[in-house]
Amino acid sequence: MPKYYPYKIYGYFLYYTEHCIIEAMHVHASDSKLTEPGSAKFFVKADGSTVVQNRGILKDHEITKIQKFIKSHYLEMYQLWTEDSKMGFYNN
């Protein structure tokens, strides 16, 4: 599964799956197993803000931290996303 970064962000890997590229840009946050059950899913808007579709096992404060991280890094993350998908941002 493609990871946005090779290291964990606030204890979670941020990644997407190859079958997810038919959707608008999003980020899964999961443990080291990189499994969708239990993972959080954040759809990313064109301004870097996110919509939480699934919170998974993440606590509120972890979601907030990851949302802030995505907001600060969404353009570089989007570059990786567009290598595999042309679906663009959420609702765009």
CSV table of C-alpha atoms in Angstrom, one decimal:
chain,number,residue,atom,x,y,z
A,1,MET,CA,0.0,0.0,0.0
A,2,PRO,CA,1.4,3.4,-0.9
A,3,LYS,CA,2.3,5.4,2.1
A,4,TYR,CA,2.4,9.2,2.0
A,5,TYR,CA,5.4,9.1,4.4
A,6,PRO,CA,7.7,6.1,5.4
A,7,TYR,CA,7.3,7.0,9.1
A,8,LYS,CA,4.4,7.3,11.5
A,9,ILE,CA,2.6,10.5,12.1
A,10,TYR,CA,1.4,10.7,15.7
A,11,GLY,CA,1.6,6.9,15.9
A,12,TYR,CA,-0.1,6.1,12.6
A,13,PHE,CA,0.9,5.5,9.0
A,14,LEU,CA,-0.8,7.7,6.5
A,15,TYR,CA,-1.6,5.8,3.3
A,16,TYR,CA,-4.0,5.0,0.6
A,17,THR,CA,-4.7,1.7,-1.2
A,18,GLU,CA,-4.5,1.0,-4.9
A,19,HIS,CA,-8.2,0.2,-5.1
A,20,CYS,CA,-9.0,3.6,-3.4
A,21,ILE,CA,-7.7,5.8,-6.3
A,22,ILE,CA,-11.1,5.8,-8.0
A,23,GLU,CA,-12.3,8.0,-5.2
A,24,ALA,CA,-11.3,11.6,-4.4
A,25,MET,CA,-8.1,12.2,-2.5
A,26,HIS,CA,-8.2,10.8,1.0
A,27,VAL,CA,-5.9,9.6,3.7
A,28,HIS,CA,-6.1,6.4,5.8
A,29,ALA,CA,-4.5,6.5,9.2
A,30,SER,CA,-3.7,3.1,10.6
A,31,ASP,CA,-1.4,1.1,12.8
A,32,SER,CA,1.6,-0.9,11.5
A,33,LYS,CA,-0.7,-3.5,9.9
A,34,LEU,CA,-2.1,-1.0,7.4
A,35,THR,CA,-5.5,-2.6,7.5
A,36,GLU,CA,-8.7,-0.7,6.7
A,37,PRO,CA,-10.6,-2.2,9.6
A,38,GLY,CA,-9.9,0.1,12.4
A,39,SER,CA,-8.3,2.7,10.3
A,40,ALA,CA,-9.5,6.3,10.0
A,41,LYS,CA,-10.4,7.8,6.7
A,42,PHE,CA,-10.1,11.5,5.9
A,43,PHE,CA,-11.3,13.0,2.6
A,44,VAL,CA,-9.1,16.0,1.7
A,45,LYS,CA,-10.6,19.2,0.3
A,46,ALA,CA,-8.8,21.5,-2.1
A,47,ASP,CA,-7.8,23.8,0.7
A,48,GLY,CA,-6.3,21.0,2.8
A,49,SER,CA,-9.2,20.7,5.3
A,50,THR,CA,-10.6,17.3,5.8
A,51,VAL,CA,-13.9,15.4,6.3
A,52,VAL,CA,-13.7,12.4,8.5
A,53,GLN,CA,-15.5,9.6,6.9
A,54,ASN,CA,-14.4,6.9,9.4
A,55,ARG,CA,-12.7,7.5,12.7
A,56,GLY,CA,-11.6,3.9,13.2
A,57,ILE,CA,-9.8,3.4,16.5
A,58,LEU,CA,-8.4,7.0,16.7
A,59,LYS,CA,-9.3,9.2,19.6
A,60,ASP,CA,-10.5,12.7,19.2
A,61,HIS,CA,-7.2,14.3,20.0
A,62,GLU,CA,-5.4,12.0,17.5
A,63,ILE,CA,-7.9,12.9,14.7
A,64,THR,CA,-7.3,16.6,15.4
A,65,LYS,CA,-3.5,16.3,15.2
A,66,ILE,CA,-3.7,14.3,12.0
A,67,GLN,CA,-6.1,16.8,10.5
A,68,LYS,CA,-3.7,19.6,11.3
A,69,PHE,CA,-0.8,17.6,9.8
A,70,ILE,CA,-2.8,16.9,6.6
A,71,LYS,CA,-3.7,20.6,6.3
A,72,SER,CA,0.0,21.6,6.6
A,73,HIS,CA,1.2,18.9,4.1
A,74,TYR,CA,-1.7,18.3,1.7
A,75,LEU,CA,0.0,19.7,-1.4
A,76,GLU,CA,3.0,17.3,-1.2
A,77,MET,CA,0.6,14.5,-0.3
A,78,TYR,CA,-1.5,15.4,-3.3
A,79,GLN,CA,1.5,15.1,-5.6
A,80,LEU,CA,1.9,11.4,-4.5
A,81,TRP,CA,-1.9,10.8,-4.9
A,82,THR,CA,-1.9,12.2,-8.5
A,83,GLU,CA,0.8,9.8,-9.5
A,84,ASP,CA,-1.8,7.0,-9.2
A,85,SER,CA,-5.2,8.8,-9.5
A,86,LYS,CA,-6.6,11.7,-11.4
A,87,MET,CA,-9.7,12.0,-9.3
A,88,GLY,CA,-8.6,15.3,-7.6
A,89,PHE,CA,-9.8,16.7,-4.3
A,90,TYR,CA,-13.0,16.0,-2.4
A,91,ASN,CA,-16.0,17.6,-4.2
A,92,ASN,CA,-13.7,19.2,-6.9
